[in-house]
Amino acid sequence: MSGATTAASSVNHSLHLPTPTLDAESQSLLQSISAQGGYAYARMAALAVAGDQSAAEAARDMAWEQLHSGPWHSVLPVWRDAYSMACLHVAKFHFAAGEFGEALGALDMGLIMGGTLLRKDLHDSVLLVSSEARKKGEKSLEACGDFKGEKLVPEVPVDVNEVLKILPCKSLTCGRVEKRCDLSLEGFLRDYFQTGTPVVITNCMAHWPARTKWNHLDYLTTVAGNRTVPVEVGRNYLCSDWKQELVTFSKFLERIRTNRSVEPTYLAQHPLFDQINELRDDICIPDYCFVGGGELQSLNAWFGPAGTVTPLHHDPHHNILAQVVGKKYIRLYPSSLQDELYPYSETMLCNSSQVDLDNIDKNEFPKAVELEFMDCILEEGEMLYIPPKWWHYVRSLTMSFSVSFWWSNETESSDS
């Protein structure tokens, strides 16, 4: 148990977080938690409602322990909702005390780790706390709309000769991914979707607000600086020293902007737009994602410094990777080459290749050496379509902010 009960004199009673869903569902949720043996949690939650901040923090700690009691898929949904409830209680105390950063941290943890029952309360609370925090800091979203601050990535053309020094062997020497400007939906369906062929689509993102906003440090700091996000630390997820951390977005931006972190820090495959609505409003779901009559499966952010690598792997869904800021190199192999790419036998890694394209062991993986592939440099404002099960390797050539859209076609949706 940490922290002490907030002194009454430090509470601003005009700062109140309304939580209508929590108010309506609290009794039923506590009964469900008690039915799973969470009597101590229920007692602490009741004390929290009565004004005991330390009890709210204790309840949060109890729920956190339950979230880490075994594999994530085995955690009962009621404990995820219990964690959300406790995060809301903790946030209420911090908000009333004018501790907006701490309140946002608690709410973000509820969004990242909690269940679905109280998600609207968490989102609405984030909006209210963020608004009050901006008033305190005297900086609004409109104030950073002039974009006079520092750019994250300068507009400099790619020096191919320099880039080739850091790319895997034979890069940009085999088949290039075709680039199509203003590709129609009919052309996409006929020439690429139905044939399962990658394509780079240009001149398709100019209307996104993100194209002008996300390259500016002031904007990202204003809309997301106090928010807590999960980041990956280490070369990539296949390395033994790889780990995950929870940091504020401001701290993450400082790491990747100054390169002061000893190990690469990468915000990878995170549903950032479910968490930060302002950033979600800056992008649009491409119409191509509705081809095939399927459903959008996930919408993820990929944000990190130059040199971050996603090792060779494949994904189960149709994928459009939209490059908003910076440039990336992508290499692709068709799904038919699976055996030649030596996938891991472990279930958790069976979609990843054992072949390190940056340093291929020719003796251990001889079939991979002479394989044909397609590749491209994905520029700002371009989208890459990656068909299901196509193997792909990705390297950031500059600081890079990308969005991936996974969707299934109608047949895959009905099967799942």
Tab-separated table of C-alpha atoms in Angstrom:
chain	number	residue	atom	x	y	z
A	1	MET	CA	0.000	0.000	0.000
A	2	SER	CA	1.475	3.377	-0.973
A	3	GLY	CA	0.578	6.997	-0.455
A	4	ALA	CA	-1.477	8.649	2.255
A	5	THR	CA	-5.033	9.879	2.447
A	6	THR	CA	-5.250	13.235	0.694
A	7	ALA	CA	-5.661	16.036	3.166
A	8	ALA	CA	-9.030	17.738	2.900
A	9	SER	CA	-7.383	21.154	2.621
A	10	SER	CA	-5.532	20.111	-0.559
A	11	VAL	CA	-8.664	19.023	-2.413
A	12	ASN	CA	-10.291	21.402	-4.880
A	13	HIS	CA	-13.936	20.395	-4.690
A	14	SER	CA	-14.664	22.180	-7.976
A	15	LEU	CA	-12.489	19.617	-9.747
A	16	HIS	CA	-14.636	16.528	-10.005
A	17	LEU	CA	-14.484	13.645	-12.470
A	18	PRO	CA	-17.965	12.458	-13.429
A	19	THR	CA	-18.052	8.685	-13.944
A	20	PRO	CA	-21.635	7.736	-14.851
A	21	THR	CA	-20.859	4.177	-15.947
A	22	LEU	CA	-18.861	3.486	-12.792
A	23	ASP	CA	-21.672	4.911	-10.664
A	24	ALA	CA	-24.254	2.700	-12.389
A	25	GLU	CA	-22.175	-0.490	-12.504
A	26	SER	CA	-20.181	-0.256	-9.266
A	27	GLN	CA	-22.401	-2.432	-7.073
A	28	SER	CA	-22.783	-5.166	-9.680
A	29	LEU	CA	-19.051	-5.134	-10.460
A	30	LEU	CA	-18.082	-5.379	-6.784
A	31	GLN	CA	-20.422	-8.350	-6.368
A	32	SER	CA	-18.742	-10.084	-9.309
A	33	ILE	CA	-15.299	-9.336	-7.870
A	34	SER	CA	-16.320	-10.701	-4.475
A	35	ALA	CA	-17.668	-13.822	-6.162
A	36	GLN	CA	-14.120	-14.415	-7.441
A	37	GLY	CA	-12.666	-14.074	-3.944
A	38	GLY	CA	-11.938	-10.360	-4.109
A	39	TYR	CA	-13.423	-9.463	-0.720
A	40	ALA	CA	-10.415	-7.389	0.328
A	41	TYR	CA	-10.569	-5.473	-2.938
A	42	ALA	CA	-14.278	-4.747	-2.414
A	43	ARG	CA	-13.560	-3.388	1.090
A	44	MET	CA	-10.799	-1.106	-0.215
A	45	ALA	CA	-13.024	0.101	-3.075
A	46	ALA	CA	-15.765	1.006	-0.614
A	47	LEU	CA	-13.279	2.971	1.502
A	48	ALA	CA	-12.060	4.722	-1.635
A	49	VAL	CA	-15.582	5.901	-2.413
A	50	ALA	CA	-15.793	7.185	1.161
A	51	GLY	CA	-12.719	9.376	0.580
A	52	ASP	CA	-9.687	7.225	1.450
A	53	GLN	CA	-6.994	7.697	-1.192
A	54	SER	CA	-4.668	5.081	0.270
A	55	ALA	CA	-7.505	2.532	0.021
A	56	ALA	CA	-7.957	3.412	-3.660
A	57	GLU	CA	-4.248	2.808	-4.244
A	58	ALA	CA	-4.410	-0.454	-2.306
A	59	ALA	CA	-7.321	-1.646	-4.450
A	60	ARG	CA	-5.343	-0.792	-7.562
A	61	ASP	CA	-2.368	-2.792	-6.267
A	62	MET	CA	-4.609	-5.794	-5.556
A	63	ALA	CA	-6.087	-5.730	-9.055
A	64	TRP	CA	-2.594	-5.318	-10.538
A	65	GLU	CA	-1.471	-8.477	-8.766
A	66	GLN	CA	-4.413	-10.365	-10.264
A	67	LEU	CA	-3.509	-9.113	-13.751
A	68	HIS	CA	-0.062	-10.641	-13.275
A	69	SER	CA	-1.150	-13.895	-11.650
A	70	GLY	CA	-0.645	-15.909	-14.847
A	71	PRO	CA	-0.694	-15.685	-18.651
A	72	TRP	CA	-2.636	-12.653	-19.875
A	73	HIS	CA	-5.254	-14.766	-21.669
A	74	SER	CA	-6.076	-16.534	-18.398
A	75	VAL	CA	-6.855	-13.341	-16.455
A	76	LEU	CA	-10.563	-13.129	-15.664
A	77	PRO	CA	-12.242	-10.128	-17.361
A	78	VAL	CA	-13.720	-9.042	-14.041
A	79	TRP	CA	-10.231	-8.307	-12.710
A	80	ARG	CA	-9.453	-6.138	-15.697
A	81	ASP	CA	-12.616	-4.171	-14.956
A	82	ALA	CA	-11.601	-4.071	-11.284
A	83	TYR	CA	-8.305	-2.506	-12.315
A	84	SER	CA	-10.142	0.121	-14.395
A	85	MET	CA	-12.371	0.907	-11.426
A	86	ALA	CA	-9.415	1.404	-9.100
A	87	CYS	CA	-7.614	3.581	-11.654
A	88	LEU	CA	-10.686	5.812	-11.868
A	89	HIS	CA	-10.820	6.131	-8.078
A	90	VAL	CA	-7.115	7.032	-7.905
A	91	ALA	CA	-7.490	9.521	-10.760
A	92	LYS	CA	-10.374	11.244	-8.964
A	93	PHE	CA	-8.162	11.990	-5.954
A	94	HIS	CA	-5.291	13.320	-8.055
A	95	PHE	CA	-7.615	15.430	-10.184
A	96	ALA	CA	-9.288	16.987	-7.140
A	97	ALA	CA	-5.823	17.867	-5.823
A	98	GLY	CA	-4.865	19.514	-9.115
A	99	GLU	CA	-2.314	16.769	-9.848
A	100	PHE	CA	-3.205	16.445	-13.508
A	101	GLY	CA	-0.147	14.494	-14.614
A	102	GLU	CA	-0.719	11.856	-11.949
A	103	ALA	CA	-4.427	11.689	-12.822
A	104	LEU	CA	-3.647	11.128	-16.509
A	105	GLY	CA	-1.126	8.446	-15.595
A	106	ALA	CA	-3.742	6.532	-13.612
A	107	LEU	CA	-6.325	6.859	-16.395
A	108	ASP	CA	-3.875	5.702	-19.047
A	109	MET	CA	-3.023	2.618	-17.036
A	110	GLY	CA	-6.735	1.862	-16.886
A	111	LEU	CA	-6.986	2.217	-20.661
A	112	ILE	CA	-3.879	0.120	-21.336
A	113	MET	CA	-4.431	-2.679	-18.814
A	114	GLY	CA	-8.092	-2.455	-17.843
A	115	GLY	CA	-11.254	-3.993	-19.232
A	116	THR	CA	-13.973	-2.657	-21.511
A	117	LEU	CA	-16.778	-1.959	-19.018
A	118	LEU	CA	-15.508	1.435	-17.855
A	119	ARG	CA	-13.670	2.476	-21.010
A	120	LYS	CA	-16.002	5.394	-21.800
A	121	ASP	CA	-15.557	6.823	-18.306
A	122	LEU	CA	-11.787	6.540	-18.720
A	123	HIS	CA	-11.838	8.286	-22.115
A	124	ASP	CA	-14.176	11.059	-20.951
A	125	SER	CA	-12.057	11.592	-17.844
A	126	VAL	CA	-8.905	11.883	-19.957
A	127	LEU	CA	-10.545	14.619	-22.028
A	128	LEU	CA	-11.563	16.568	-18.926
A	129	VAL	CA	-8.197	16.221	-17.169
A	130	SER	CA	-6.313	17.121	-20.369
A	131	SER	CA	-8.453	20.227	-20.787
A	132	GLU	CA	-7.740	21.377	-17.238
A	133	ALA	CA	-4.043	20.624	-17.647
A	134	ARG	CA	-3.867	22.790	-20.775
A	135	LYS	CA	-5.620	25.642	-18.950
A	136	LYS	CA	-3.010	25.390	-16.223
A	137	GLY	CA	-0.217	25.389	-18.767
A	138	GLU	CA	-1.886	28.155	-20.798
A	139	LYS	CA	-1.350	26.185	-23.997
A	140	SER	CA	-4.182	25.031	-26.221
A	141	LEU	CA	-4.310	22.841	-29.298
A	142	GLU	CA	-5.065	25.969	-31.316
A	143	ALA	CA	-1.956	27.678	-29.950
A	144	CYS	CA	0.292	24.983	-31.390
A	145	GLY	CA	-1.497	25.063	-34.736
A	146	ASP	CA	1.017	27.520	-36.212
A	147	PHE	CA	3.664	24.779	-36.196
A	148	LYS	CA	6.572	27.161	-35.706
A	149	GLY	CA	8.401	24.782	-33.405
A	150	GLU	CA	11.008	22.127	-34.054
A	151	LYS	CA	10.398	19.571	-36.787
A	152	LEU	CA	11.149	15.972	-35.878
A	153	VAL	CA	12.281	14.981	-39.381
A	154	PRO	CA	13.644	17.520	-41.895
A	155	GLU	CA	12.590	17.206	-45.521
A	156	VAL	CA	15.759	15.722	-46.987
A	157	PRO	CA	15.825	13.311	-49.969
A	158	VAL	CA	17.176	9.801	-49.465
A	159	ASP	CA	20.857	9.323	-50.312
A	160	VAL	CA	20.605	5.804	-51.719
A	161	ASN	CA	24.369	5.208	-51.602
A	162	GLU	CA	24.445	6.025	-47.884
A	163	VAL	CA	21.298	4.012	-47.176
A	164	LEU	CA	22.721	0.907	-48.861
A	165	LYS	CA	25.539	0.861	-46.282
A	166	ILE	CA	23.063	0.020	-43.509
A	167	LEU	CA	20.555	-2.140	-45.384
A	168	PRO	CA	20.644	-5.941	-45.684
A	169	CYS	CA	22.712	-7.481	-48.459
A	170	LYS	CA	21.280	-7.146	-52.011
A	171	SER	CA	18.795	-4.455	-51.014
A	172	LEU	CA	17.250	-2.479	-53.893
A	173	THR	CA	18.697	-4.923	-56.463
A	174	CYS	CA	15.761	-7.311	-56.940
A	175	GLY	CA	12.159	-6.499	-57.847
A	176	ARG	CA	10.896	-3.148	-56.635
A	177	VAL	CA	7.374	-2.863	-55.267
A	178	GLU	CA	5.304	-1.061	-57.887
A	179	LYS	CA	4.213	2.486	-57.033
A	180	ARG	CA	0.759	3.685	-58.148
A	181	CYS	CA	-0.493	7.253	-57.864
A	182	ASP	CA	-4.164	7.851	-57.010
A	183	LEU	CA	-4.930	4.144	-57.334
A	184	SER	CA	-8.664	3.565	-57.762
A	185	LEU	CA	-10.525	1.059	-55.595
A	186	GLU	CA	-11.344	-0.960	-58.694
A	187	GLY	CA	-7.681	-1.017	-59.732
A	188	PHE	CA	-6.584	-1.963	-56.228
A	189	LEU	CA	-9.117	-4.794	-56.062
A	190	ARG	CA	-8.324	-6.162	-59.525
A	191	ASP	CA	-4.551	-5.763	-59.711
A	192	TYR	CA	-3.370	-6.230	-56.118
A	193	PHE	CA	-6.000	-7.402	-53.599
A	194	GLN	CA	-7.312	-10.322	-55.621
A	195	THR	CA	-3.853	-11.329	-56.889
A	196	GLY	CA	-2.197	-10.955	-53.469
A	197	THR	CA	0.454	-8.532	-54.737
A	198	PRO	CA	2.089	-5.726	-52.712
A	199	VAL	CA	1.811	-2.156	-53.992
A	200	VAL	CA	2.870	1.311	-52.847
A	201	ILE	CA	0.052	3.855	-53.196
A	202	THR	CA	1.083	7.493	-53.504
A	203	ASN	CA	-0.830	10.778	-53.254
A	204	CYS	CA	-3.440	9.275	-50.947
A	205	MET	CA	-2.843	10.933	-47.549
A	206	ALA	CA	-2.622	14.657	-48.302
A	207	HIS	CA	-5.992	15.257	-46.597
A	208	TRP	CA	-4.873	13.730	-43.292
A	209	PRO	CA	-4.288	16.368	-40.572
A	210	ALA	CA	-1.498	14.093	-39.314
A	211	ARG	CA	0.550	14.873	-42.424
A	212	THR	CA	1.066	18.455	-41.237
A	213	LYS	CA	0.802	17.978	-37.470
A	214	TRP	CA	2.801	14.901	-36.482
A	215	ASN	CA	6.171	16.188	-37.635
A	216	HIS	CA	6.012	18.967	-35.057
A	217	LEU	CA	7.310	18.384	-31.536
A	218	ASP	CA	5.108	21.109	-30.035
A	219	TYR	CA	1.932	19.490	-31.305
A	220	LEU	CA	2.774	15.980	-30.135
A	221	THR	CA	3.883	17.275	-26.747
A	222	THR	CA	0.691	19.295	-26.332
A	223	VAL	CA	-1.766	16.543	-27.243
A	224	ALA	CA	0.080	13.575	-25.738
A	225	GLY	CA	3.028	14.720	-23.624
A	226	ASN	CA	1.532	13.725	-20.265
A	227	ARG	CA	0.089	10.440	-21.502
A	228	THR	CA	1.598	7.089	-20.493
A	229	VAL	CA	2.486	4.651	-23.295
A	230	PRO	CA	4.167	1.222	-23.502
A	231	VAL	CA	7.460	1.188	-25.405
A	232	GLU	CA	9.881	-1.522	-26.470
A	233	VAL	CA	13.508	-1.176	-25.427
A	234	GLY	CA	16.216	-3.164	-27.191
A	235	ARG	CA	17.198	-4.112	-30.741
A	236	ASN	CA	14.000	-6.084	-31.440
A	237	TYR	CA	11.582	-8.542	-29.861
A	238	LEU	CA	13.704	-11.572	-30.817
A	239	CYS	CA	16.728	-10.399	-28.786
A	240	SER	CA	17.341	-11.628	-25.245
A	241	ASP	CA	17.804	-8.101	-23.857
A	242	TRP	CA	14.496	-6.852	-25.256
A	243	LYS	CA	12.034	-5.472	-22.692
A	244	GLN	CA	9.000	-3.234	-22.359
A	245	GLU	CA	8.575	-0.084	-20.278
A	246	LEU	CA	5.807	2.366	-19.446
A	247	VAL	CA	6.872	5.999	-19.951
A	248	THR	CA	5.219	9.334	-20.593
A	249	PHE	CA	5.002	10.348	-24.231
A	250	SER	CA	7.193	13.389	-23.466
A	251	LYS	CA	9.923	11.166	-22.074
A	252	PHE	CA	9.657	8.895	-25.097
A	253	LEU	CA	9.945	11.889	-27.465
A	254	GLU	CA	13.010	13.110	-25.604
A	255	ARG	CA	14.658	9.706	-25.899
A	256	ILE	CA	14.162	9.329	-29.626
A	257	ARG	CA	14.892	12.989	-30.412
A	258	THR	CA	18.201	13.156	-28.560
A	259	ASN	CA	19.287	9.501	-28.924
A	260	ARG	CA	20.350	9.559	-25.269
A	261	SER	CA	18.962	6.097	-24.674
A	262	VAL	CA	21.678	3.431	-24.840
A	263	GLU	CA	19.224	0.989	-26.416
A	264	PRO	CA	16.652	1.827	-29.129
A	265	THR	CA	13.236	2.801	-27.795
A	266	TYR	CA	10.282	2.018	-30.039
A	267	LEU	CA	6.541	2.522	-29.675
A	268	ALA	CA	5.596	-0.541	-31.709
A	269	GLN	CA	2.255	-2.132	-32.595
A	270	HIS	CA	0.411	-0.209	-29.908
A	271	PRO	CA	-3.283	0.780	-30.260
A	272	LEU	CA	-2.336	4.390	-29.535
A	273	PHE	CA	-5.420	5.743	-31.277
A	274	ASP	CA	-7.771	3.859	-28.972
A	275	GLN	CA	-5.979	5.618	-26.138
A	276	ILE	CA	-5.403	9.167	-27.445
A	277	ASN	CA	-8.444	10.420	-29.321
A	278	GLU	CA	-6.769	13.604	-30.548
A	279	LEU	CA	-4.289	11.566	-32.588
A	280	ARG	CA	-7.071	9.311	-33.886
A	281	ASP	CA	-8.830	12.390	-35.237
A	282	ASP	CA	-5.711	13.217	-37.286
A	283	ILE	CA	-5.961	10.127	-39.527
A	284	CYS	CA	-8.524	8.477	-41.788
A	285	ILE	CA	-9.137	4.796	-42.438
A	286	PRO	CA	-8.195	4.272	-46.105
A	287	ASP	CA	-11.065	3.210	-48.340
A	288	TYR	CA	-8.863	0.325	-49.518
A	289	CYS	CA	-9.426	-1.293	-46.102
A	290	PHE	CA	-13.069	-1.921	-46.972
A	291	VAL	CA	-12.282	-3.787	-50.170
A	292	GLY	CA	-13.338	-7.430	-49.854
A	293	GLY	CA	-16.275	-6.622	-47.582
A	294	GLY	CA	-14.326	-7.412	-44.433
A	295	GLU	CA	-13.744	-5.638	-41.132
A	296	LEU	CA	-10.945	-3.544	-39.668
A	297	GLN	CA	-9.153	-5.762	-37.151
A	298	SER	CA	-6.649	-3.380	-35.609
A	299	LEU	CA	-5.191	0.092	-35.935
A	300	ASN	CA	-1.678	0.462	-34.537
A	301	ALA	CA	1.081	3.057	-34.194
A	302	TRP	CA	4.778	2.564	-34.970
A	303	PHE	CA	6.956	5.437	-33.781
A	304	GLY	CA	10.690	5.390	-33.210
A	305	PRO	CA	14.149	6.654	-34.143
A	306	ALA	CA	16.235	5.849	-37.208
A	307	GLY	CA	17.607	2.325	-37.082
A	308	THR	CA	14.659	0.613	-35.426
A	309	VAL	CA	14.053	-2.786	-37.007
A	310	THR	CA	11.062	-5.092	-37.118
A	311	PRO	CA	12.584	-8.487	-37.980
A	312	LEU	CA	11.319	-10.723	-40.769
A	313	HIS	CA	7.811	-11.978	-39.959
A	314	HIS	CA	4.318	-12.312	-41.417
A	315	ASP	CA	0.859	-11.249	-40.237
A	316	PRO	CA	-2.521	-12.994	-40.674
A	317	HIS	CA	-4.463	-10.054	-42.126
A	318	HIS	CA	-4.436	-7.650	-45.045
A	319	ASN	CA	-2.226	-4.730	-44.021
A	320	ILE	CA	-1.822	-1.146	-45.176
A	321	LEU	CA	1.206	0.578	-43.658
A	322	ALA	CA	0.791	4.353	-43.925
A	323	GLN	CA	3.992	6.378	-43.629
A	324	VAL	CA	3.086	9.686	-41.958
A	325	VAL	CA	6.512	10.994	-40.887
A	326	GLY	CA	9.949	9.898	-42.078
A	327	LYS	CA	11.061	7.039	-44.321
A	328	LYS	CA	11.307	3.264	-44.043
A	329	TYR	CA	12.897	0.434	-45.985
A	330	ILE	CA	10.686	-2.653	-46.388
A	331	ARG	CA	11.632	-6.031	-47.850
A	332	LEU	CA	8.954	-8.605	-48.736
A	333	TYR	CA	8.935	-12.325	-49.512
A	334	PRO	CA	5.813	-14.208	-50.685
A	335	SER	CA	4.137	-16.681	-48.346
A	336	SER	CA	5.164	-19.546	-50.638
A	337	LEU	CA	8.748	-19.191	-49.360
A	338	GLN	CA	7.895	-20.031	-45.760
A	339	ASP	CA	10.097	-23.148	-45.513
A	340	GLU	CA	13.067	-21.323	-47.035
A	341	LEU	CA	12.751	-18.592	-44.381
A	342	TYR	CA	13.050	-20.982	-41.410
A	343	PRO	CA	10.190	-19.908	-39.114
A	344	TYR	CA	10.541	-20.562	-35.400
A	345	SER	CA	8.915	-23.747	-34.187
A	346	GLU	CA	7.629	-22.172	-30.953
A	347	THR	CA	3.942	-21.293	-31.104
A	348	MET	CA	4.463	-17.707	-29.916
A	349	LEU	CA	7.067	-17.019	-32.632
A	350	CYS	CA	5.861	-19.219	-35.475
A	351	ASN	CA	5.160	-16.132	-37.608
A	352	SER	CA	8.780	-14.932	-37.215
A	353	SER	CA	11.825	-16.036	-39.201
A	354	GLN	CA	15.026	-17.226	-37.581
A	355	VAL	CA	16.931	-15.522	-40.408
A	356	ASP	CA	18.533	-12.232	-39.367
A	357	LEU	CA	18.606	-10.344	-42.667
A	358	ASP	CA	21.176	-7.913	-41.277
A	359	ASN	CA	23.607	-10.766	-40.641
A	360	ILE	CA	22.538	-13.984	-42.393
A	361	ASP	CA	24.197	-17.152	-41.152
A	362	LYS	CA	24.759	-18.829	-44.522
A	363	ASN	CA	25.699	-22.151	-42.966
A	364	GLU	CA	22.630	-22.415	-40.747
A	365	PHE	CA	20.139	-20.924	-43.228
A	366	PRO	CA	21.492	-21.685	-46.712
A	367	LYS	CA	18.100	-21.630	-48.456
A	368	ALA	CA	17.555	-17.995	-47.485
A	369	VAL	CA	20.666	-16.596	-49.146
A	370	GLU	CA	19.618	-16.559	-52.813
A	371	LEU	CA	15.877	-15.995	-52.442
A	372	GLU	CA	14.174	-13.454	-54.677
A	373	PHE	CA	12.321	-10.655	-52.911
A	374	MET	CA	10.581	-7.322	-53.468
A	375	ASP	CA	11.536	-4.155	-51.634
A	376	CYS	CA	10.973	-0.416	-51.507
A	377	ILE	CA	11.731	2.783	-49.656
A	378	LEU	CA	8.426	4.033	-48.261
A	379	GLU	CA	8.349	7.843	-48.320
A	380	GLU	CA	6.228	10.252	-46.305
A	381	GLY	CA	2.666	10.298	-47.571
A	382	GLU	CA	2.827	6.815	-49.111
A	383	MET	CA	0.979	3.616	-48.180
A	384	LEU	CA	2.222	0.058	-48.667
A	385	TYR	CA	-0.259	-2.791	-49.117
A	386	ILE	CA	1.080	-6.052	-47.640
A	387	PRO	CA	-1.086	-9.122	-48.429
A	388	PRO	CA	-1.756	-11.703	-45.674
A	389	LYS	CA	1.123	-14.064	-44.830
A	390	TRP	CA	3.687	-12.124	-46.873
A	391	TRP	CA	6.960	-12.036	-44.949
A	392	HIS	CA	8.306	-8.536	-44.334
A	393	TYR	CA	11.309	-6.880	-42.743
A	394	VAL	CA	11.134	-3.168	-41.828
A	395	ARG	CA	13.931	-0.695	-41.013
A	396	SER	CA	13.432	2.997	-40.180
A	397	LEU	CA	15.800	5.163	-42.229
A	398	THR	CA	14.905	8.298	-40.271
A	399	MET	CA	12.831	8.983	-37.216
A	400	SER	CA	9.528	7.490	-38.297
A	401	PHE	CA	5.845	7.605	-37.383
A	402	SER	CA	3.655	5.057	-39.205
A	403	VAL	CA	0.143	3.668	-38.884
A	404	SER	CA	-0.841	0.111	-39.759
A	405	PHE	CA	-4.375	-0.888	-40.706
A	406	TRP	CA	-5.154	-4.607	-40.490
A	407	TRP	CA	-8.357	-5.886	-42.020
A	408	SER	CA	-9.883	-9.198	-42.987
A	409	ASN	CA	-11.954	-9.937	-46.062
A	410	GLU	CA	-15.525	-11.181	-45.795
A	411	THR	CA	-14.597	-14.886	-45.846
A	412	GLU	CA	-11.954	-14.455	-43.134
A	413	SER	CA	-14.394	-12.457	-40.955
A	414	SER	CA	-17.042	-15.186	-41.122
A	415	ASP	CA	-14.473	-17.870	-40.326
A	416	SER	CA	-13.046	-16.132	-37.270
